[in-house]
Amino acid sequence: MPFLFALFILPSLFSCSHTQKEEKASAKATYEKALKQKENRQFVEALETLRKLRKQFIHSSYSARARLLMGDIYFEMEDYPLAAQEYEKFIKIYSSKKRGYALYQLGLTYLKRLPSTADRDLSHSKKALSYFRELQNLKKPDPHKKMAKKHIHFLLSLLAEKELLIASFYERRGWKEAAMKRLEYLLHQYPNTPFIPKALLLAWELSEGKNTKKFKNRLLKEFPSSPEANQLNKTL
């Protein structure tokens, strides 16, 4: 009886294995077709090929690769919102060695949407920071961490500059208390940015009592060669 059972089941197993191999080969061929279309900058065609791949081979590993490649195509098309959607879905659904890359690209989709100056809307900066920091916190080594660190420093500096601009605006309007709140926030939240000396000098100019000495001492101790320290010394 076991022998007869084996005679029936073995062909079935062989057929199933053969079908899986065929599906994998077909999914791979479709993915490579999309890659070639992307290389030729046939972005619309490549996206359509990848959509068909995901629909036809939903359980294939190439379905995950298709999602990531769609994000890259949208990124190259400078359609950053759609690129972000694809990267976000990839991160939520799939766990792979490409996670670091997807997080880095996600950060870039928000970084690319930021204005060139700090006096405009910087709301996308927080999203960009969150993804770059998540990448930095990955336990496994990743080649994108180095650039993510540079982007984090740039974004923090941009946000610090924004706070300084607002504080300076309040100071010019005579809103001393509001200006000091912004400066205190800047000094606490963005300590390693290049706008600290300017913030300390303005805080010293606006402060009274013990706080005046605190800001003065910090500026002279931590940034003795800065233009702001030189200006403060001339004033004393």
PDB file of C-alpha atoms in Angstrom:
ATOM      1  CA  MET A   1       0.000   0.000   0.000  1.00  0.00           C
ATOM      2  CA  PRO A   2       2.750   2.562   0.859  1.00  0.00           C
ATOM      3  CA  PHE A   3       4.436   1.666  -2.427  1.00  0.00           C
ATOM      4  CA  LEU A   4       1.244   2.337  -4.402  1.00  0.00           C
ATOM      5  CA  PHE A   5       0.759   5.646  -2.566  1.00  0.00           C
ATOM      6  CA  ALA A   6       4.278   6.710  -3.547  1.00  0.00           C
ATOM      7  CA  LEU A   7       3.575   5.906  -7.186  1.00  0.00           C
ATOM      8  CA  PHE A   8       0.637   8.314  -7.126  1.00  0.00           C
ATOM      9  CA  ILE A   9       2.171  11.132  -5.035  1.00  0.00           C
ATOM     10  CA  LEU A  10       5.642  11.409  -6.592  1.00  0.00           C
ATOM     11  CA  PRO A  11       4.481  12.571 -10.051  1.00  0.00           C
ATOM     12  CA  SER A  12       2.265  15.147  -8.358  1.00  0.00           C
ATOM     13  CA  LEU A  13       5.173  16.508  -6.310  1.00  0.00           C
ATOM     14  CA  PHE A  14       7.395  16.599  -9.364  1.00  0.00           C
ATOM     15  CA  SER A  15       4.715  18.474 -11.323  1.00  0.00           C
ATOM     16  CA  CYS A  16       4.295  21.019  -8.489  1.00  0.00           C
ATOM     17  CA  SER A  17       8.039  21.604  -8.266  1.00  0.00           C
ATOM     18  CA  HIS A  18       8.273  21.978 -12.014  1.00  0.00           C
ATOM     19  CA  THR A  19       5.433  24.528 -12.017  1.00  0.00           C
ATOM     20  CA  GLN A  20       7.119  26.568  -9.263  1.00  0.00           C
ATOM     21  CA  LYS A  21      10.356  26.662 -11.222  1.00  0.00           C
ATOM     22  CA  GLU A  22       8.492  27.805 -14.321  1.00  0.00           C
ATOM     23  CA  GLU A  23       6.701  30.543 -12.371  1.00  0.00           C
ATOM     24  CA  LYS A  24       9.957  31.742 -10.827  1.00  0.00           C
ATOM     25  CA  ALA A  25      11.635  31.848 -14.233  1.00  0.00           C
ATOM     26  CA  SER A  26       8.674  33.733 -15.693  1.00  0.00           C
ATOM     27  CA  ALA A  27       8.606  36.226 -12.804  1.00  0.00           C
ATOM     28  CA  LYS A  28      12.347  36.780 -13.169  1.00  0.00           C
ATOM     29  CA  ALA A  29      12.024  37.360 -16.919  1.00  0.00           C
ATOM     30  CA  THR A  30       9.210  39.874 -16.356  1.00  0.00           C
ATOM     31  CA  TYR A  31      11.242  41.707 -13.711  1.00  0.00           C
ATOM     32  CA  GLU A  32      14.294  41.862 -15.980  1.00  0.00           C
ATOM     33  CA  LYS A  33      12.090  43.218 -18.758  1.00  0.00           C
ATOM     34  CA  ALA A  34      10.984  46.033 -16.441  1.00  0.00           C
ATOM     35  CA  LEU A  35      14.589  46.714 -15.480  1.00  0.00           C
ATOM     36  CA  LYS A  36      15.576  47.053 -19.109  1.00  0.00           C
ATOM     37  CA  GLN A  37      12.630  49.377 -19.743  1.00  0.00           C
ATOM     38  CA  LYS A  38      13.742  51.514 -16.794  1.00  0.00           C
ATOM     39  CA  GLU A  39      17.302  51.664 -18.104  1.00  0.00           C
ATOM     40  CA  ASN A  40      15.903  52.869 -21.440  1.00  0.00           C
ATOM     41  CA  ARG A  41      13.839  55.451 -19.526  1.00  0.00           C
ATOM     42  CA  GLN A  42      10.605  53.832 -20.674  1.00  0.00           C
ATOM     43  CA  PHE A  43       9.125  54.566 -17.279  1.00  0.00           C
ATOM     44  CA  VAL A  44       5.425  54.202 -18.118  1.00  0.00           C
ATOM     45  CA  GLU A  45       6.027  50.844 -19.788  1.00  0.00           C
ATOM     46  CA  ALA A  46       8.208  49.645 -16.916  1.00  0.00           C
ATOM     47  CA  LEU A  47       5.538  50.541 -14.352  1.00  0.00           C
ATOM     48  CA  GLU A  48       2.900  48.642 -16.321  1.00  0.00           C
ATOM     49  CA  THR A  49       5.176  45.585 -16.555  1.00  0.00           C
ATOM     50  CA  LEU A  50       5.749  45.661 -12.797  1.00  0.00           C
ATOM     51  CA  ARG A  51       2.043  45.981 -12.036  1.00  0.00           C
ATOM     52  CA  LYS A  52       1.374  42.880 -14.143  1.00  0.00           C
ATOM     53  CA  LEU A  53       4.206  41.060 -12.351  1.00  0.00           C
ATOM     54  CA  ARG A  54       2.773  41.852  -8.917  1.00  0.00           C
ATOM     55  CA  LYS A  55      -0.702  40.763  -9.985  1.00  0.00           C
ATOM     56  CA  GLN A  56       0.394  37.528 -11.676  1.00  0.00           C
ATOM     57  CA  PHE A  57       3.118  36.457  -9.222  1.00  0.00           C
ATOM     58  CA  ILE A  58       1.786  37.869  -5.968  1.00  0.00           C
ATOM     59  CA  HIS A  59       3.637  35.343  -3.747  1.00  0.00           C
ATOM     60  CA  SER A  60       6.934  35.540  -5.618  1.00  0.00           C
ATOM     61  CA  SER A  61       9.992  37.281  -4.175  1.00  0.00           C
ATOM     62  CA  TYR A  62       9.967  39.283  -7.399  1.00  0.00           C
ATOM     63  CA  SER A  63       6.724  40.889  -6.267  1.00  0.00           C
ATOM     64  CA  ALA A  64       8.657  42.554  -3.433  1.00  0.00           C
ATOM     65  CA  ARG A  65      11.412  43.592  -5.821  1.00  0.00           C
ATOM     66  CA  ALA A  66       8.767  45.033  -8.139  1.00  0.00           C
ATOM     67  CA  ARG A  67       7.414  47.247  -5.354  1.00  0.00           C
ATOM     68  CA  LEU A  68      10.901  48.604  -4.655  1.00  0.00           C
ATOM     69  CA  LEU A  69      11.671  49.125  -8.333  1.00  0.00           C
ATOM     70  CA  MET A  70       8.406  51.029  -8.798  1.00  0.00           C
ATOM     71  CA  GLY A  71       9.542  53.350  -6.026  1.00  0.00           C
ATOM     72  CA  ASP A  72      12.842  53.902  -7.835  1.00  0.00           C
ATOM     73  CA  ILE A  73      11.067  54.641 -11.105  1.00  0.00           C
ATOM     74  CA  TYR A  74       8.739  57.186  -9.517  1.00  0.00           C
ATOM     75  CA  PHE A  75      11.787  58.709  -7.808  1.00  0.00           C
ATOM     76  CA  GLU A  76      13.569  59.118 -11.144  1.00  0.00           C
ATOM     77  CA  MET A  77      10.392  60.655 -12.548  1.00  0.00           C
ATOM     78  CA  GLU A  78      10.549  63.108  -9.605  1.00  0.00           C
ATOM     79  CA  ASP A  79       7.100  61.998  -8.487  1.00  0.00           C
ATOM     80  CA  TYR A  80       8.223  61.905  -4.869  1.00  0.00           C
ATOM     81  CA  PRO A  81       4.791  61.351  -3.222  1.00  0.00           C
ATOM     82  CA  LEU A  82       4.183  58.190  -5.300  1.00  0.00           C
ATOM     83  CA  ALA A  83       7.758  57.038  -4.754  1.00  0.00           C
ATOM     84  CA  ALA A  84       7.247  57.439  -1.002  1.00  0.00           C
ATOM     85  CA  GLN A  85       4.054  55.342  -1.153  1.00  0.00           C
ATOM     86  CA  GLU A  86       5.888  52.444  -2.809  1.00  0.00           C
ATOM     87  CA  TYR A  87       8.842  52.565  -0.398  1.00  0.00           C
ATOM     88  CA  GLU A  88       6.518  52.781   2.616  1.00  0.00           C
ATOM     89  CA  LYS A  89       4.500  49.761   1.449  1.00  0.00           C
ATOM     90  CA  PHE A  90       7.692  47.812   0.812  1.00  0.00           C
ATOM     91  CA  ILE A  91       8.927  48.490   4.365  1.00  0.00           C
ATOM     92  CA  LYS A  92       5.577  47.554   5.932  1.00  0.00           C
ATOM     93  CA  ILE A  93       5.112  44.321   3.980  1.00  0.00           C
ATOM     94  CA  TYR A  94       8.607  42.966   3.414  1.00  0.00           C
ATOM     95  CA  SER A  95      11.553  42.368   5.696  1.00  0.00           C
ATOM     96  CA  SER A  96      14.777  42.075   3.741  1.00  0.00           C
ATOM     97  CA  LYS A  97      18.350  43.276   3.377  1.00  0.00           C
ATOM     98  CA  LYS A  98      16.958  46.069   1.173  1.00  0.00           C
ATOM     99  CA  ARG A  99      15.212  47.699   4.155  1.00  0.00           C
ATOM    100  CA  GLY A 100      18.081  50.140   4.694  1.00  0.00           C
ATOM    101  CA  TYR A 101      17.986  51.208   1.065  1.00  0.00           C
ATOM    102  CA  ALA A 102      14.210  51.696   1.168  1.00  0.00           C
ATOM    103  CA  LEU A 103      14.473  53.818   4.339  1.00  0.00           C
ATOM    104  CA  TYR A 104      17.192  55.940   2.760  1.00  0.00           C
ATOM    105  CA  GLN A 105      15.164  56.495  -0.402  1.00  0.00           C
ATOM    106  CA  LEU A 106      12.104  57.321   1.692  1.00  0.00           C
ATOM    107  CA  GLY A 107      14.055  59.989   3.517  1.00  0.00           C
ATOM    108  CA  LEU A 108      15.175  61.410   0.192  1.00  0.00           C
ATOM    109  CA  THR A 109      11.599  61.616  -1.131  1.00  0.00           C
ATOM    110  CA  TYR A 110      10.826  64.071   1.690  1.00  0.00           C
ATOM    111  CA  LEU A 111      14.198  65.826   1.549  1.00  0.00           C
ATOM    112  CA  LYS A 112      13.710  66.516  -2.157  1.00  0.00           C
ATOM    113  CA  ARG A 113      10.423  68.281  -1.414  1.00  0.00           C
ATOM    114  CA  LEU A 114      11.965  70.815   0.942  1.00  0.00           C
ATOM    115  CA  PRO A 115      12.431  74.461  -0.109  1.00  0.00           C
ATOM    116  CA  SER A 116      15.925  75.835  -0.687  1.00  0.00           C
ATOM    117  CA  THR A 117      15.715  78.328   2.196  1.00  0.00           C
ATOM    118  CA  ALA A 118      14.731  78.054   5.855  1.00  0.00           C
ATOM    119  CA  ASP A 119      12.182  80.874   5.724  1.00  0.00           C
ATOM    120  CA  ARG A 120       9.607  78.654   4.001  1.00  0.00           C
ATOM    121  CA  ASP A 121       7.556  75.567   4.960  1.00  0.00           C
ATOM    122  CA  LEU A 122       9.839  72.857   6.408  1.00  0.00           C
ATOM    123  CA  SER A 123       7.132  70.369   7.380  1.00  0.00           C
ATOM    124  CA  HIS A 124       8.649  67.591   5.239  1.00  0.00           C
ATOM    125  CA  SER A 125      11.880  67.789   7.243  1.00  0.00           C
ATOM    126  CA  LYS A 126      10.437  65.847  10.187  1.00  0.00           C
ATOM    127  CA  LYS A 127       9.402  62.937   7.977  1.00  0.00           C
ATOM    128  CA  ALA A 128      12.820  62.896   6.334  1.00  0.00           C
ATOM    129  CA  LEU A 129      14.502  62.933   9.744  1.00  0.00           C
ATOM    130  CA  SER A 130      12.377  60.056  11.028  1.00  0.00           C
ATOM    131  CA  TYR A 131      13.378  57.758   8.160  1.00  0.00           C
ATOM    132  CA  PHE A 132      17.060  58.693   8.207  1.00  0.00           C
ATOM    133  CA  ARG A 133      17.130  58.104  11.973  1.00  0.00           C
ATOM    134  CA  GLU A 134      15.367  54.764  11.597  1.00  0.00           C
ATOM    135  CA  LEU A 135      18.054  53.802   9.110  1.00  0.00           C
ATOM    136  CA  GLN A 136      20.759  54.901  11.564  1.00  0.00           C
ATOM    137  CA  ASN A 137      19.177  52.729  14.274  1.00  0.00           C
ATOM    138  CA  LEU A 138      19.283  49.536  12.204  1.00  0.00           C
ATOM    139  CA  LYS A 139      21.521  47.024  13.955  1.00  0.00           C
ATOM    140  CA  LYS A 140      22.959  45.635  10.744  1.00  0.00           C
ATOM    141  CA  PRO A 141      25.664  47.581   8.858  1.00  0.00           C
ATOM    142  CA  ASP A 142      24.325  49.473   5.871  1.00  0.00           C
ATOM    143  CA  PRO A 143      26.215  51.490   3.233  1.00  0.00           C
ATOM    144  CA  HIS A 144      23.566  54.225   3.288  1.00  0.00           C
ATOM    145  CA  LYS A 145      24.089  55.130   6.963  1.00  0.00           C
ATOM    146  CA  LYS A 146      26.988  57.485   6.240  1.00  0.00           C
ATOM    147  CA  MET A 147      24.985  59.667   3.853  1.00  0.00           C
ATOM    148  CA  ALA A 148      21.933  59.486   6.138  1.00  0.00           C
ATOM    149  CA  LYS A 149      24.061  60.966   8.930  1.00  0.00           C
ATOM    150  CA  LYS A 150      25.013  63.909   6.691  1.00  0.00           C
ATOM    151  CA  HIS A 151      21.376  64.473   5.747  1.00  0.00           C
ATOM    152  CA  ILE A 152      20.373  64.439   9.427  1.00  0.00           C
ATOM    153  CA  HIS A 153      22.932  67.142  10.215  1.00  0.00           C
ATOM    154  CA  PHE A 154      21.718  69.235   7.273  1.00  0.00           C
ATOM    155  CA  LEU A 155      18.074  68.923   8.320  1.00  0.00           C
ATOM    156  CA  LEU A 156      18.768  69.791  11.960  1.00  0.00           C
ATOM    157  CA  SER A 157      20.757  72.838  10.833  1.00  0.00           C
ATOM    158  CA  LEU A 158      17.894  73.910   8.578  1.00  0.00           C
ATOM    159  CA  LEU A 159      15.406  73.609  11.444  1.00  0.00           C
ATOM    160  CA  ALA A 160      17.750  75.500  13.771  1.00  0.00           C
ATOM    161  CA  GLU A 161      18.036  78.299  11.221  1.00  0.00           C
ATOM    162  CA  LYS A 162      14.240  78.426  11.022  1.00  0.00           C
ATOM    163  CA  GLU A 163      13.990  78.906  14.795  1.00  0.00           C
ATOM    164  CA  LEU A 164      16.616  81.651  14.701  1.00  0.00           C
ATOM    165  CA  LEU A 165      14.767  83.468  11.920  1.00  0.00           C
ATOM    166  CA  ILE A 166      11.539  83.346  13.917  1.00  0.00           C
ATOM    167  CA  ALA A 167      13.284  84.488  17.109  1.00  0.00           C
ATOM    168  CA  SER A 168      14.896  87.396  15.247  1.00  0.00           C
ATOM    169  CA  PHE A 169      11.517  88.363  13.788  1.00  0.00           C
ATOM    170  CA  TYR A 170       9.949  88.369  17.262  1.00  0.00           C
ATOM    171  CA  GLU A 171      12.859  90.399  18.605  1.00  0.00           C
ATOM    172  CA  ARG A 172      12.406  93.057  15.916  1.00  0.00           C
ATOM    173  CA  ARG A 173       8.698  93.252  16.764  1.00  0.00           C
ATOM    174  CA  GLY A 174       9.531  93.741  20.431  1.00  0.00           C
ATOM    175  CA  TRP A 175       8.123  90.354  21.466  1.00  0.00           C
ATOM    176  CA  LYS A 176      10.982  89.590  23.805  1.00  0.00           C
ATOM    177  CA  GLU A 177       9.416  86.696  25.695  1.00  0.00           C
ATOM    178  CA  ALA A 178       8.356  84.885  22.519  1.00  0.00           C
ATOM    179  CA  ALA A 179      11.824  85.377  21.037  1.00  0.00           C
ATOM    180  CA  MET A 180      13.478  83.930  24.155  1.00  0.00           C
ATOM    181  CA  LYS A 181      11.243  80.858  24.040  1.00  0.00           C
ATOM    182  CA  ARG A 182      12.336  80.189  20.457  1.00  0.00           C
ATOM    183  CA  LEU A 183      15.990  80.672  21.346  1.00  0.00           C
ATOM    184  CA  GLU A 184      15.767  78.372  24.369  1.00  0.00           C
ATOM    185  CA  TYR A 185      14.111  75.734  22.176  1.00  0.00           C
ATOM    186  CA  LEU A 186      16.828  76.088  19.530  1.00  0.00           C
ATOM    187  CA  LEU A 187      19.632  75.772  22.085  1.00  0.00           C
ATOM    188  CA  HIS A 188      18.058  72.701  23.649  1.00  0.00           C
ATOM    189  CA  GLN A 189      16.819  70.926  20.509  1.00  0.00           C
ATOM    190  CA  TYR A 190      19.631  71.615  18.032  1.00  0.00           C
ATOM    191  CA  PRO A 191      22.849  71.788  20.118  1.00  0.00           C
ATOM    192  CA  ASN A 192      25.295  70.666  17.421  1.00  0.00           C
ATOM    193  CA  THR A 193      24.233  72.993  14.633  1.00  0.00           C
ATOM    194  CA  PRO A 194      26.150  76.036  13.293  1.00  0.00           C
ATOM    195  CA  PHE A 195      23.504  78.510  14.479  1.00  0.00           C
ATOM    196  CA  ILE A 196      24.231  78.067  18.200  1.00  0.00           C
ATOM    197  CA  PRO A 197      26.673  81.026  18.468  1.00  0.00           C
ATOM    198  CA  LYS A 198      24.151  83.425  16.885  1.00  0.00           C
ATOM    199  CA  ALA A 199      21.398  82.082  19.140  1.00  0.00           C
ATOM    200  CA  LEU A 200      23.587  82.530  22.235  1.00  0.00           C
ATOM    201  CA  LEU A 201      24.470  86.113  21.296  1.00  0.00           C
ATOM    202  CA  LEU A 202      20.844  87.066  20.707  1.00  0.00           C
ATOM    203  CA  ALA A 203      19.776  85.295  23.902  1.00  0.00           C
ATOM    204  CA  TRP A 204      22.446  87.231  25.815  1.00  0.00           C
ATOM    205  CA  GLU A 205      21.198  90.504  24.361  1.00  0.00           C
ATOM    206  CA  LEU A 206      17.595  89.738  25.337  1.00  0.00           C
ATOM    207  CA  SER A 207      18.166  88.066  28.710  1.00  0.00           C
ATOM    208  CA  GLU A 208      18.305  89.542  32.194  1.00  0.00           C
ATOM    209  CA  GLY A 209      19.827  88.541  35.533  1.00  0.00           C
ATOM    210  CA  LYS A 210      21.545  85.148  35.899  1.00  0.00           C
ATOM    211  CA  ASN A 211      20.607  84.031  32.393  1.00  0.00           C
ATOM    212  CA  THR A 212      22.685  86.866  30.913  1.00  0.00           C
ATOM    213  CA  LYS A 213      25.831  85.434  32.479  1.00  0.00           C
ATOM    214  CA  LYS A 214      24.852  81.892  31.439  1.00  0.00           C
ATOM    215  CA  PHE A 215      24.573  82.756  27.751  1.00  0.00           C
ATOM    216  CA  LYS A 216      27.688  84.934  27.800  1.00  0.00           C
ATOM    217  CA  ASN A 217      29.856  82.278  29.470  1.00  0.00           C
ATOM    218  CA  ARG A 218      28.692  79.529  27.147  1.00  0.00           C
ATOM    219  CA  LEU A 219      29.357  81.607  24.033  1.00  0.00           C
ATOM    220  CA  LEU A 220      32.868  82.608  25.185  1.00  0.00           C
ATOM    221  CA  LYS A 221      33.748  79.110  26.408  1.00  0.00           C
ATOM    222  CA  GLU A 222      32.377  76.963  23.574  1.00  0.00           C
ATOM    223  CA  PHE A 223      32.854  79.345  20.631  1.00  0.00           C
ATOM    224  CA  PRO A 224      35.743  81.670  21.577  1.00  0.00           C
ATOM    225  CA  SER A 225      36.862  82.215  17.962  1.00  0.00           C
ATOM    226  CA  SER A 226      33.408  82.886  16.531  1.00  0.00           C
ATOM    227  CA  PRO A 227      32.377  86.295  15.131  1.00  0.00           C
ATOM    228  CA  GLU A 228      29.625  86.324  17.755  1.00  0.00           C
ATOM    229  CA  ALA A 229      32.137  85.917  20.618  1.00  0.00           C
ATOM    230  CA  ASN A 230      34.245  88.706  19.105  1.00  0.00           C
ATOM    231  CA  GLN A 231      31.166  90.947  18.895  1.00  0.00           C
ATOM    232  CA  LEU A 232      30.270  90.169  22.506  1.00  0.00           C
ATOM    233  CA  ASN A 233      33.810  91.008  23.723  1.00  0.00           C
ATOM    234  CA  LYS A 234      33.664  94.366  21.959  1.00  0.00           C
ATOM    235  CA  THR A 235      30.366  95.125  23.690  1.00  0.00           C
ATOM    236  CA  LEU A 236      31.622  94.276  27.203  1.00  0.00           C
TER     237      LEU A 236
END
